[in-house]
XYZ file of C-alpha atoms in Angstrom:
682
model
C 60.237 44.210 -91.709
C 57.717 46.988 -91.465
C 58.302 50.499 -91.894
C 57.564 52.401 -88.748
C 55.362 55.625 -88.455
C 57.858 58.618 -88.630
C 58.210 59.986 -85.064
C 58.127 63.748 -86.789
C 54.915 62.829 -88.408
C 53.266 62.749 -85.412
C 50.577 65.592 -85.350
C 50.355 67.617 -81.949
C 51.029 65.765 -78.688
C 54.190 67.912 -78.094
C 54.621 66.829 -74.121
C 54.579 63.552 -75.299
C 57.225 63.923 -77.991
C 59.504 66.229 -75.768
C 59.431 63.645 -72.927
C 60.372 60.863 -74.891
C 63.236 62.746 -76.773
C 64.368 63.947 -73.406
C 64.748 60.156 -72.207
C 66.336 59.416 -75.784
C 69.286 62.325 -74.959
C 69.302 61.043 -71.165
C 68.005 57.735 -70.269
C 69.049 58.478 -66.438
C 65.927 60.981 -66.631
C 64.222 57.550 -65.640
C 61.693 57.009 -68.074
C 58.159 58.217 -69.041
C 54.670 57.462 -68.120
C 52.114 58.289 -70.792
C 48.727 58.425 -69.547
C 45.555 59.120 -72.013
C 42.434 57.828 -73.428
C 42.576 55.558 -76.432
C 43.529 56.430 -79.897
C 45.856 59.151 -79.094
C 48.898 58.078 -80.526
C 50.456 56.616 -77.632
C 51.939 53.563 -78.963
C 52.910 55.019 -82.212
C 55.063 57.702 -81.001
C 56.722 55.247 -78.519
C 57.555 52.861 -81.520
C 58.312 55.401 -84.038
C 61.035 56.703 -81.370
C 63.206 53.642 -82.166
C 64.304 54.842 -85.553
C 65.540 57.839 -83.936
C 68.006 56.379 -81.452
C 71.710 56.119 -82.354
C 72.762 52.552 -82.940
C 74.517 50.612 -80.358
C 78.167 48.698 -80.498
C 77.629 45.222 -78.988
C 79.954 42.513 -78.761
C 79.688 39.641 -81.471
C 77.479 36.903 -80.427
C 76.504 38.499 -76.727
C 72.934 38.103 -75.997
C 73.169 40.630 -73.179
C 74.392 43.495 -75.738
C 77.576 44.071 -73.911
C 79.628 47.305 -74.982
C 82.847 46.090 -76.813
C 84.830 48.927 -74.996
C 83.616 48.024 -71.501
C 81.769 44.604 -71.522
C 80.000 43.598 -68.428
C 82.201 41.497 -66.337
C 79.988 39.250 -64.895
C 78.037 38.446 -68.236
C 76.614 35.376 -68.013
C 78.110 35.053 -71.912
C 81.295 36.068 -70.584
C 83.881 37.262 -70.082
C 84.319 39.177 -73.082
C 87.706 40.652 -74.182
C 87.639 44.065 -75.155
C 88.144 44.948 -78.868
C 85.800 45.954 -81.916
C 82.330 44.839 -82.060
C 79.260 45.292 -84.347
C 76.626 47.817 -84.594
C 72.959 47.434 -84.759
C 70.032 49.736 -84.364
C 68.654 50.412 -80.640
C 65.927 47.935 -80.062
C 62.573 48.596 -78.873
C 61.121 45.561 -76.737
C 57.696 45.271 -75.982
C 56.335 43.592 -72.566
C 53.011 41.934 -73.199
C 50.315 42.253 -70.247
C 50.043 38.693 -69.974
C 53.485 37.730 -69.758
C 55.022 35.515 -66.821
C 57.910 36.337 -64.650
C 60.143 33.916 -66.514
C 59.337 35.675 -69.809
C 60.299 39.123 -68.294
C 63.482 38.465 -66.572
C 64.826 34.880 -67.981
C 64.948 31.580 -66.755
C 67.220 29.004 -65.457
C 67.171 25.442 -66.774
C 66.624 23.664 -63.399
C 66.983 19.946 -64.771
C 70.367 21.062 -66.204
C 71.200 22.816 -62.823
C 70.356 19.881 -60.612
C 71.786 16.884 -63.148
C 74.975 18.771 -64.622
C 75.848 21.563 -61.985
C 75.871 24.221 -64.888
C 74.110 27.862 -65.143
C 71.857 27.427 -68.264
C 70.208 30.559 -68.676
C 67.790 31.634 -71.123
C 67.593 35.593 -71.195
C 64.290 37.389 -70.985
C 63.044 40.533 -72.134
C 65.058 42.772 -69.420
C 68.340 41.299 -71.290
C 66.676 41.844 -74.769
C 65.990 45.393 -73.898
C 69.638 46.422 -72.581
C 70.939 49.522 -74.130
C 67.429 49.891 -76.103
C 63.996 50.730 -75.181
C 61.702 48.665 -72.939
C 57.948 49.631 -73.869
C 54.946 48.394 -71.519
C 51.726 48.928 -72.967
C 48.793 49.269 -70.632
C 51.169 49.082 -67.585
C 48.469 49.545 -65.166
C 47.237 46.087 -66.088
C 50.439 44.417 -65.506
C 50.638 42.361 -62.229
C 52.074 43.922 -59.454
C 55.156 41.811 -58.664
C 56.062 42.267 -62.376
C 55.923 45.891 -62.216
C 58.286 45.835 -58.887
C 60.744 43.229 -60.748
C 60.478 45.929 -63.690
C 61.227 49.205 -61.736
C 63.815 47.650 -59.674
C 65.857 46.446 -62.894
C 65.272 50.012 -64.301
C 66.595 51.740 -61.091
C 69.606 49.482 -60.487
C 70.717 48.941 -64.119
C 70.555 45.281 -63.420
C 68.312 42.223 -63.468
C 69.009 39.403 -60.725
C 67.459 35.918 -61.112
C 67.622 33.639 -58.188
C 66.370 30.077 -57.843
C 66.936 27.408 -55.785
C 70.328 28.400 -55.043
C 71.322 29.312 -58.464
C 71.771 33.164 -59.268
C 72.562 35.156 -62.282
C 72.920 38.600 -62.892
C 73.121 40.583 -65.859
C 73.009 44.108 -67.079
C 69.435 45.584 -67.737
C 69.759 49.647 -68.514
C 67.061 50.534 -70.786
C 64.672 53.539 -71.091
C 61.297 52.536 -69.787
C 58.402 53.803 -71.217
C 54.973 53.068 -70.237
C 51.346 53.680 -71.536
C 48.117 53.378 -69.957
C 44.221 54.571 -70.125
C 43.529 55.815 -66.789
C 39.737 54.639 -67.046
C 41.449 50.794 -67.053
C 42.739 51.554 -63.367
C 45.521 53.390 -62.154
C 49.125 52.503 -61.132
C 49.848 52.346 -57.016
C 51.294 56.017 -56.343
C 54.462 54.381 -55.179
C 54.907 52.800 -58.478
C 54.043 56.184 -60.312
C 56.697 57.880 -58.511
C 59.252 55.399 -60.075
C 58.801 56.777 -63.207
C 60.857 59.902 -64.060
C 58.392 61.815 -66.189
C 54.623 61.720 -66.930
C 52.496 63.370 -69.648
C 48.914 63.566 -70.090
C 47.706 63.040 -73.597
C 44.098 63.488 -75.322
C 42.783 63.837 -78.962
C 42.521 67.260 -80.176
C 39.338 68.792 -80.485
C 40.218 70.890 -83.324
C 38.740 69.943 -86.754
C 41.997 71.068 -88.476
C 44.370 69.044 -86.637
C 42.146 65.966 -86.738
C 41.951 66.253 -90.445
C 45.578 66.461 -90.480
C 45.789 63.174 -88.376
C 43.593 61.296 -90.493
C 45.054 62.723 -93.680
C 48.600 61.482 -92.822
C 47.465 58.244 -90.980
C 45.604 57.310 -94.466
C 48.611 58.224 -96.168
C 51.020 55.867 -94.306
C 48.535 53.095 -94.440
C 48.391 53.320 -98.261
C 52.326 53.449 -99.101
C 54.230 53.041 -95.850
C 57.523 53.475 -97.415
C 56.629 56.611 -99.375
C 55.345 58.203 -96.772
C 58.579 57.555 -94.447
C 60.568 58.842 -97.313
C 58.809 62.206 -97.219
C 59.837 62.698 -93.551
C 63.117 61.377 -94.038
C 64.914 64.890 -93.842
C 62.959 65.680 -90.798
C 63.753 62.373 -89.117
C 67.700 62.761 -90.015
C 67.578 66.350 -88.290
C 66.256 65.299 -85.400
C 68.461 62.231 -85.043
C 71.128 64.329 -85.298
C 69.848 66.738 -82.681
C 69.695 63.971 -80.382
C 73.348 63.148 -81.005
C 74.387 66.601 -80.554
C 72.279 67.050 -77.192
C 73.984 63.926 -75.786
C 77.402 65.249 -76.663
C 76.483 68.482 -74.967
C 74.977 67.267 -71.810
C 78.182 66.717 -70.164
C 79.047 70.557 -70.210
C 75.671 71.631 -69.158
C 76.145 73.540 -65.832
C 73.198 73.491 -63.218
C 73.952 76.434 -61.130
C 72.835 77.322 -57.246
C 69.969 79.591 -58.376
C 68.441 76.677 -60.466
C 68.906 74.053 -57.593
C 67.151 76.487 -55.307
C 64.181 76.486 -57.630
C 64.084 73.001 -58.111
C 64.239 72.373 -54.213
C 61.675 74.945 -53.472
C 59.386 73.888 -55.925
C 59.317 70.139 -54.742
C 58.855 71.530 -51.310
C 56.074 73.696 -52.229
C 54.148 70.932 -53.722
C 55.232 68.634 -50.629
C 56.076 65.745 -52.850
C 57.575 62.812 -50.750
C 61.243 61.836 -50.571
C 64.136 63.302 -52.708
C 63.561 61.539 -56.145
C 61.795 64.398 -57.436
C 64.240 66.645 -56.638
C 66.814 64.590 -58.644
C 64.554 63.931 -61.620
C 63.723 67.698 -61.815
C 67.572 68.599 -61.675
C 68.354 65.575 -64.655
C 65.335 66.984 -66.780
C 66.360 70.542 -66.364
C 69.926 69.761 -67.390
C 68.817 67.820 -70.460
C 66.153 70.298 -71.537
C 68.974 72.941 -71.514
C 71.211 70.318 -73.706
C 68.161 70.080 -75.967
C 67.895 73.695 -76.532
C 71.564 73.804 -77.137
C 72.672 75.786 -74.059
C 75.136 74.979 -71.537
C 73.671 76.910 -68.665
C 70.083 75.707 -67.071
C 67.413 78.551 -67.201
C 64.379 79.266 -65.144
C 62.507 78.287 -68.109
C 64.069 74.596 -67.993
C 63.318 74.475 -64.381
C 59.467 75.096 -64.924
C 59.386 72.973 -67.948
C 60.904 69.959 -65.824
C 58.526 70.442 -63.062
C 55.287 70.143 -65.336
C 56.902 66.777 -66.535
C 58.322 65.419 -63.367
C 55.773 66.527 -60.420
C 51.997 66.073 -61.804
C 52.071 62.305 -60.892
C 54.379 62.730 -57.659
C 51.864 64.887 -55.868
C 48.860 62.578 -55.774
C 47.857 62.471 -52.050
C 45.338 59.581 -52.750
C 44.158 57.136 -55.800
C 41.393 59.469 -56.412
C 43.260 62.774 -56.643
C 43.670 63.730 -60.697
C 47.259 64.192 -61.575
C 48.137 67.885 -62.359
C 49.981 70.861 -61.154
C 48.827 74.387 -60.248
C 50.716 76.313 -62.767
C 50.148 79.732 -61.024
C 51.692 78.359 -57.958
C 54.545 76.871 -60.083
C 55.340 80.437 -61.368
C 55.093 82.074 -57.828
C 57.211 79.745 -56.264
C 59.889 80.219 -59.142
C 59.632 83.748 -59.018
C 59.898 84.049 -55.179
C 63.187 81.991 -55.312
C 64.831 83.967 -58.197
C 65.363 83.714 -61.779
C 67.809 80.887 -63.031
C 71.189 81.646 -64.085
C 71.662 84.348 -67.047
C 72.728 82.558 -70.131
C 76.044 83.469 -71.304
C 76.194 86.060 -74.322
C 77.572 83.453 -76.672
C 74.920 81.067 -76.098
C 72.781 80.016 -78.970
C 69.532 81.958 -79.748
C 66.611 80.173 -77.719
C 64.565 80.573 -80.841
C 67.032 79.397 -83.240
C 67.442 75.942 -84.759
C 68.935 74.381 -81.496
C 66.698 76.645 -79.232
C 62.906 75.899 -77.678
C 62.075 73.150 -75.457
C 59.655 71.457 -78.033
C 60.371 68.862 -80.998
C 60.267 70.267 -84.514
C 56.772 69.486 -86.037
C 56.769 71.178 -89.565
C 57.278 68.964 -92.222
C 55.899 68.499 -95.848
C 52.513 67.657 -94.768
C 52.548 69.528 -91.528
C 50.189 72.898 -90.925
C 52.062 76.151 -91.853
C 51.320 77.607 -88.483
C 52.505 74.637 -86.318
C 50.559 72.127 -84.465
C 48.242 73.040 -81.426
C 49.129 70.774 -78.411
C 46.273 68.667 -77.624
C 46.310 69.750 -74.131
C 45.480 73.456 -75.189
C 42.375 72.138 -77.133
C 39.019 73.457 -75.423
C 37.552 70.647 -73.471
C 33.864 69.434 -74.016
C 31.410 71.172 -71.778
C 30.048 68.702 -69.314
C 26.779 67.159 -69.734
C 24.476 67.823 -67.093
C 22.716 64.989 -65.162
C 19.219 64.466 -66.233
C 17.383 64.763 -63.210
C 15.010 62.129 -62.060
C 11.234 62.624 -62.129
C 9.492 62.855 -58.899
C 7.411 60.197 -58.188
C 3.781 60.075 -57.846
C 2.187 60.053 -54.085
C 0.879 56.336 -52.978
C -2.518 56.204 -50.846
C -2.162 59.646 -49.926
C 1.479 59.548 -48.623
C 4.437 61.265 -50.188
C 6.640 58.918 -52.432
C 10.008 59.057 -50.369
C 11.515 62.578 -49.888
C 11.793 63.595 -53.602
C 14.479 64.399 -55.645
C 17.729 66.030 -53.492
C 20.785 67.189 -55.077
C 23.863 64.965 -54.363
C 26.054 65.876 -51.371
C 29.579 65.479 -50.575
C 31.030 62.496 -49.040
C 32.538 62.118 -45.575
C 36.285 61.630 -44.884
C 37.271 58.388 -45.944
C 38.559 56.095 -43.284
C 40.718 52.677 -43.283
C 38.277 49.653 -43.286
C 38.312 46.270 -42.034
C 39.452 43.390 -44.308
C 36.503 41.776 -46.283
C 37.272 38.729 -48.038
C 35.923 35.891 -49.970
C 36.088 32.728 -47.995
C 37.485 29.472 -49.863
C 40.424 29.288 -51.814
C 40.242 30.861 -55.321
C 42.262 31.021 -58.611
C 41.873 34.404 -59.677
C 44.006 37.563 -61.194
C 46.751 37.956 -58.509
C 45.516 40.867 -55.898
C 45.490 41.324 -52.115
C 42.207 40.285 -50.948
C 41.164 36.732 -50.760
C 43.264 33.383 -50.302
C 44.124 31.844 -53.975
C 46.501 29.585 -55.409
C 48.988 31.896 -57.132
C 52.465 31.970 -58.909
C 53.831 33.968 -55.636
C 53.115 33.359 -52.069
C 53.886 30.800 -49.563
C 54.531 27.011 -50.728
C 52.073 24.869 -49.847
C 52.659 21.952 -51.504
C 53.871 20.462 -54.677
C 52.415 18.846 -57.759
C 53.744 17.354 -61.442
C 54.040 20.333 -63.538
C 51.584 21.030 -66.208
C 53.665 22.524 -69.158
C 56.894 24.452 -68.743
C 58.128 24.301 -64.965
C 58.367 27.574 -63.508
C 58.597 27.015 -59.596
C 60.424 23.966 -58.668
C 59.943 22.483 -55.378
C 63.444 20.959 -54.612
C 62.664 18.759 -51.773
C 59.964 16.896 -53.654
C 62.038 16.811 -56.460
C 64.749 14.992 -54.737
C 62.247 12.937 -53.019
C 60.925 11.834 -56.220
C 64.224 11.015 -57.952
C 65.836 9.340 -54.510
C 64.257 5.789 -54.889
C 65.332 5.430 -58.536
C 69.148 6.290 -58.198
C 70.371 2.378 -58.004
C 68.240 1.452 -61.259
C 69.466 4.562 -62.885
C 73.162 3.496 -62.667
C 74.358 6.558 -60.373
C 77.937 5.908 -59.453
C 79.003 9.469 -58.365
C 77.884 12.078 -55.712
C 75.483 13.849 -58.318
C 72.068 13.052 -58.317
C 70.406 11.608 -61.333
C 67.477 13.449 -62.171
C 64.923 12.680 -64.808
C 62.008 15.018 -66.167
C 59.611 12.871 -64.364
C 60.840 13.564 -60.993
C 60.646 17.442 -61.386
C 57.897 19.002 -59.150
C 56.163 22.232 -59.272
C 55.653 23.987 -56.077
C 52.250 25.072 -55.449
C 51.594 28.517 -53.730
C 48.980 30.411 -51.906
C 48.913 34.133 -52.239
C 46.047 36.819 -52.604
C 43.769 37.419 -55.447
C 41.716 40.366 -56.516
C 38.044 40.151 -56.355
C 35.066 41.852 -58.101
C 33.645 44.187 -55.276
C 30.184 45.148 -56.677
C 28.290 47.903 -54.725
C 24.786 48.043 -54.419
C 23.732 51.330 -52.914
C 20.632 52.588 -51.620
C 20.094 56.060 -52.717
C 16.362 56.139 -51.791
C 14.440 59.033 -49.728
C 14.913 56.703 -46.664
C 18.871 57.503 -46.990
C 18.296 61.322 -47.997
C 19.232 62.859 -44.880
C 22.080 64.622 -45.813
C 24.107 64.153 -42.858
C 23.383 60.474 -43.249
C 23.983 60.283 -46.781
C 27.371 61.983 -46.503
C 28.468 59.152 -43.997
C 27.189 56.695 -46.560
C 29.112 58.195 -49.446
C 32.093 58.205 -46.914
C 31.812 54.525 -46.067
C 31.733 53.384 -49.640
C 34.185 55.790 -50.582
C 36.329 54.122 -48.033
C 35.737 50.773 -49.575
C 36.452 51.908 -52.808
C 40.138 53.053 -51.458
C 40.350 49.560 -50.073
C 39.537 47.935 -53.356
C 42.069 50.309 -55.016
C 44.581 48.919 -52.504
C 43.784 45.438 -53.020
C 43.545 45.308 -56.896
C 40.118 44.647 -57.407
C 37.557 45.218 -60.007
C 34.718 47.324 -58.835
C 31.026 47.810 -59.926
C 28.247 50.258 -58.622
C 24.619 49.903 -58.749
C 22.160 52.223 -57.449
C 18.375 52.110 -56.555
C 16.004 54.642 -55.973
C 12.426 55.562 -57.206
C 11.003 52.905 -59.436
C 14.206 50.898 -60.502
C 17.468 50.500 -60.164
C 20.658 51.616 -62.743
C 24.206 50.214 -63.265
C 25.919 53.528 -62.684
C 29.400 51.701 -63.337
C 29.678 48.326 -65.017
C 32.667 46.322 -63.521
C 35.856 48.118 -64.347
C 39.327 48.184 -62.910
C 39.000 52.134 -62.949
C 38.468 52.527 -59.146
C 38.601 56.148 -59.306
C 35.635 56.298 -61.899
C 33.280 54.633 -59.317
C 34.219 57.544 -57.033
C 33.446 59.894 -59.495
C 29.890 58.423 -60.120
C 29.403 58.497 -56.411
C 30.186 62.102 -55.720
C 27.498 62.792 -58.278
C 24.696 60.448 -56.683
C 21.475 62.100 -56.210
C 19.015 60.670 -53.419
C 15.287 60.536 -53.111
C 12.160 58.382 -54.076
C 10.848 55.039 -52.796
C 13.218 51.990 -51.902
C 13.101 49.535 -54.584
C 15.272 47.005 -53.071
C 14.527 44.124 -55.215
C 15.436 45.911 -57.994
C 18.860 46.553 -57.060
C 19.416 43.106 -56.004
C 17.985 41.668 -59.307
C 19.798 44.030 -61.327
C 22.831 42.914 -59.143
C 22.288 39.425 -59.938
C 22.174 39.883 -63.694
C 25.547 41.765 -63.775
C 27.324 39.167 -61.684
C 25.929 36.504 -64.219
C 27.397 38.160 -67.222
C 30.936 38.880 -65.277
C 31.043 34.917 -64.446
C 30.620 34.312 -67.982
C 33.423 36.834 -68.873
C 35.743 36.009 -66.136
C 34.976 32.889 -64.237
C 38.095 32.601 -62.228
C 37.378 36.097 -60.544
C 35.455 35.753 -57.577
C 32.656 38.260 -56.744
C 31.963 39.843 -53.310
C 28.616 41.530 -53.126
C 28.925 44.870 -50.860
C 24.892 45.992 -50.236
C 24.777 49.544 -48.521
C 21.207 49.984 -47.075
C 19.141 50.409 -43.856
C 16.990 47.265 -45.060
C 13.857 49.009 -46.033
C 11.955 48.121 -49.189
C 8.999 50.335 -50.544
C 7.136 50.620 -53.610
C 5.062 48.059 -55.530
C 2.957 45.212 -54.120
C 4.787 43.325 -51.229
C 8.147 45.052 -51.878
C 9.654 43.019 -48.463
C 8.680 39.658 -50.046
C 10.191 40.647 -53.103
C 13.248 41.697 -51.639
C 13.713 38.399 -49.818
C 13.473 36.278 -53.051
C 15.661 38.633 -54.954
C 18.282 38.018 -51.938
C 17.912 34.292 -52.070
C 19.073 34.235 -55.497
C 22.373 35.482 -54.682
C 22.384 32.992 -51.910
C 21.618 30.071 -54.462
C 24.878 31.138 -56.631
C 26.917 31.079 -53.261
C 27.779 34.558 -53.778
C 29.786 36.230 -50.800
C 28.033 38.981 -49.648
C 28.124 41.876 -46.453
C 25.224 44.184 -45.761
C 26.642 47.809 -44.591
C 23.726 48.534 -42.176
C 23.095 52.435 -42.535
C 20.267 52.586 -40.029
C 20.598 55.254 -37.422
C 18.696 56.699 -34.681
C 17.853 55.144 -31.007
C 14.852 52.790 -32.420
C 16.736 50.251 -35.120
C 14.462 47.584 -36.670
C 17.175 45.367 -37.720
C 16.069 45.042 -41.376
C 19.582 44.964 -42.673
C 20.478 42.108 -40.561
C 17.426 40.308 -41.700
C 18.516 40.836 -45.413
C 22.105 39.663 -44.742
C 20.535 36.353 -43.186
C 18.503 36.106 -46.687
C 21.705 36.740 -48.529
C 23.515 34.054 -46.565
C 26.144 36.807 -45.870
C 27.402 39.451 -43.013
C 26.051 42.750 -41.559
C 28.173 45.233 -40.498
C 27.352 48.685 -39.165
C 29.054 52.065 -40.526
C 30.820 52.178 -36.735
C 31.799 48.490 -37.072
C 33.125 48.945 -40.596
C 35.991 51.213 -39.447
C 39.277 49.403 -38.998
C 40.134 51.112 -35.587
C 36.487 50.043 -34.164
C 36.532 47.603 -31.061
C 34.703 45.129 -33.200
C 37.682 43.408 -34.141
C 38.556 42.497 -37.824
C 36.299 41.015 -40.390
C 37.893 38.097 -41.736
C 35.773 36.392 -44.329
C 32.315 37.109 -45.718
C 29.805 34.348 -45.392
C 28.748 32.594 -48.561
C 25.390 30.952 -49.060
C 26.744 27.865 -46.882
C 27.359 29.835 -43.911
C 25.039 31.134 -41.283
C 24.561 34.779 -40.742
C 26.588 36.566 -38.165
C 26.797 40.169 -37.213
C 29.961 41.593 -36.020
C 30.105 42.969 -32.768
């Protein structure tokens, strides 16, 4: 068994370590979501926490870790008699991103259930994590239905498995920890709210701190056991402090003054529902116990707000998590200080005081670590301005470089989907064969049976009952009789935006409306769990502003800073999109693309730009790429160029007004592929 990296040896990341320790003291806080860039010790800190957790007493032989003194009365391995058990270390169970539902919640042996009438249940990861830690790395990449199951179990403390009339329930009480890199996509706001606390982590820009990180890591890699031994005293001290805080927690008093501050803070930041108030109350109470106090102070309420509110005040997916600390301080001051600590309370600056976990150790900096969140940020790099184009034939080349304009207010868009039946990643856009959804038929199972089609199984077994010697009422079922249910649900697609940023689109009001439309489509892609990419064309060429990614908010940031001006190299934009889609088909052949071209249809620059644009469009049509052209042409006189482009693409054209879900044009169901005739929604 490998030696874990010591928790107390993690450099900096004070907020991360504090949030984990608070959950170790009181799992009722509700877990923690760790957001941050790659390589910031997220996984290291979570795995190191397991060594600090007190051992748990379990019933001998119970696969669900029942407590000997109070066993679960409906445990599938029960009933258990109360009595002495055995102790074992607390577990940290990791949930892989590609795990199936059966691996998470467990699976019933359907064959034995039908043939023998017994509930043969194979526990999943939720059972393994009971009374321990369930760690989900890259939780933002986990399928939605798995996240729903996971958070439901964490909220109720139980896991229910129901299949074909056979049900099993078992305890599933665990500390839920999720880590994610926001660059790879966000969690839905309603799922963010289910995590008790959240912290943002980033690598420090302080050279001394980075040197210390490298020094400790190299020492650990050279000799993990010796490195851990050097931190043994600090680990023991922190472990004892967790035990002491757990014992003190029931005695902590949350006074009316602190409760008023909590309620006022949640109201001031306009968080939805009451979960934030409850989490803040539990967190503030745990902070007081961690500091060795029995009374909650204003400083506990403030720290609780910084941990529990940032992810709950996001109004839309493109809002960055965060909290206005000046507003927080004003609110706390307005509604009075917290309850005064009694005179015999421990010194807040003493061994039991302070909200932050200890850091100094044999190799630690003498002046203590600097929180990575306090490190200075790198200055933003200015965008390189585009070069002005030369005039052609005495005419100005477009409208020249113009600064970026702000996007108009986003709106709810119509449903755009790819025709046919796909088999891509689970999502909410186009029809697909999925593990979840409505049952459409049955087939012989390929590998492990996951979704039984009961009627088809009975129908397959019925003709053979006499030959199999059936004498009683039970149905004689063989493995060959089992049928897998085929289901139809929704998949996520690759939505590739090709945006015209040329001079013909440069009128400020017009470009603002265009950006608002693209932002609205990005919001729709976020909600439907799509990957997105962004290509812009202007001047002489096209560029990939954002390669295909699950981070929709990254596309929104690139869109916001998009400048305009110059000629309209339509063919370059379409050819660049063709190259991107060709590469993505090799990387992920199951994910079907949807090409969204945002343009007025004009093509200028170079010899015969219209013919070049037509030829480029026909390449997409030949590949069968589903496409839609958002017609940005305005004014009383319209040339219909965008509609003609949609015809060459074999797709659909909609105007900006028709793109709105509340327009009278009706719902856009499927975007035409290469085989479909061009149509305009009207």
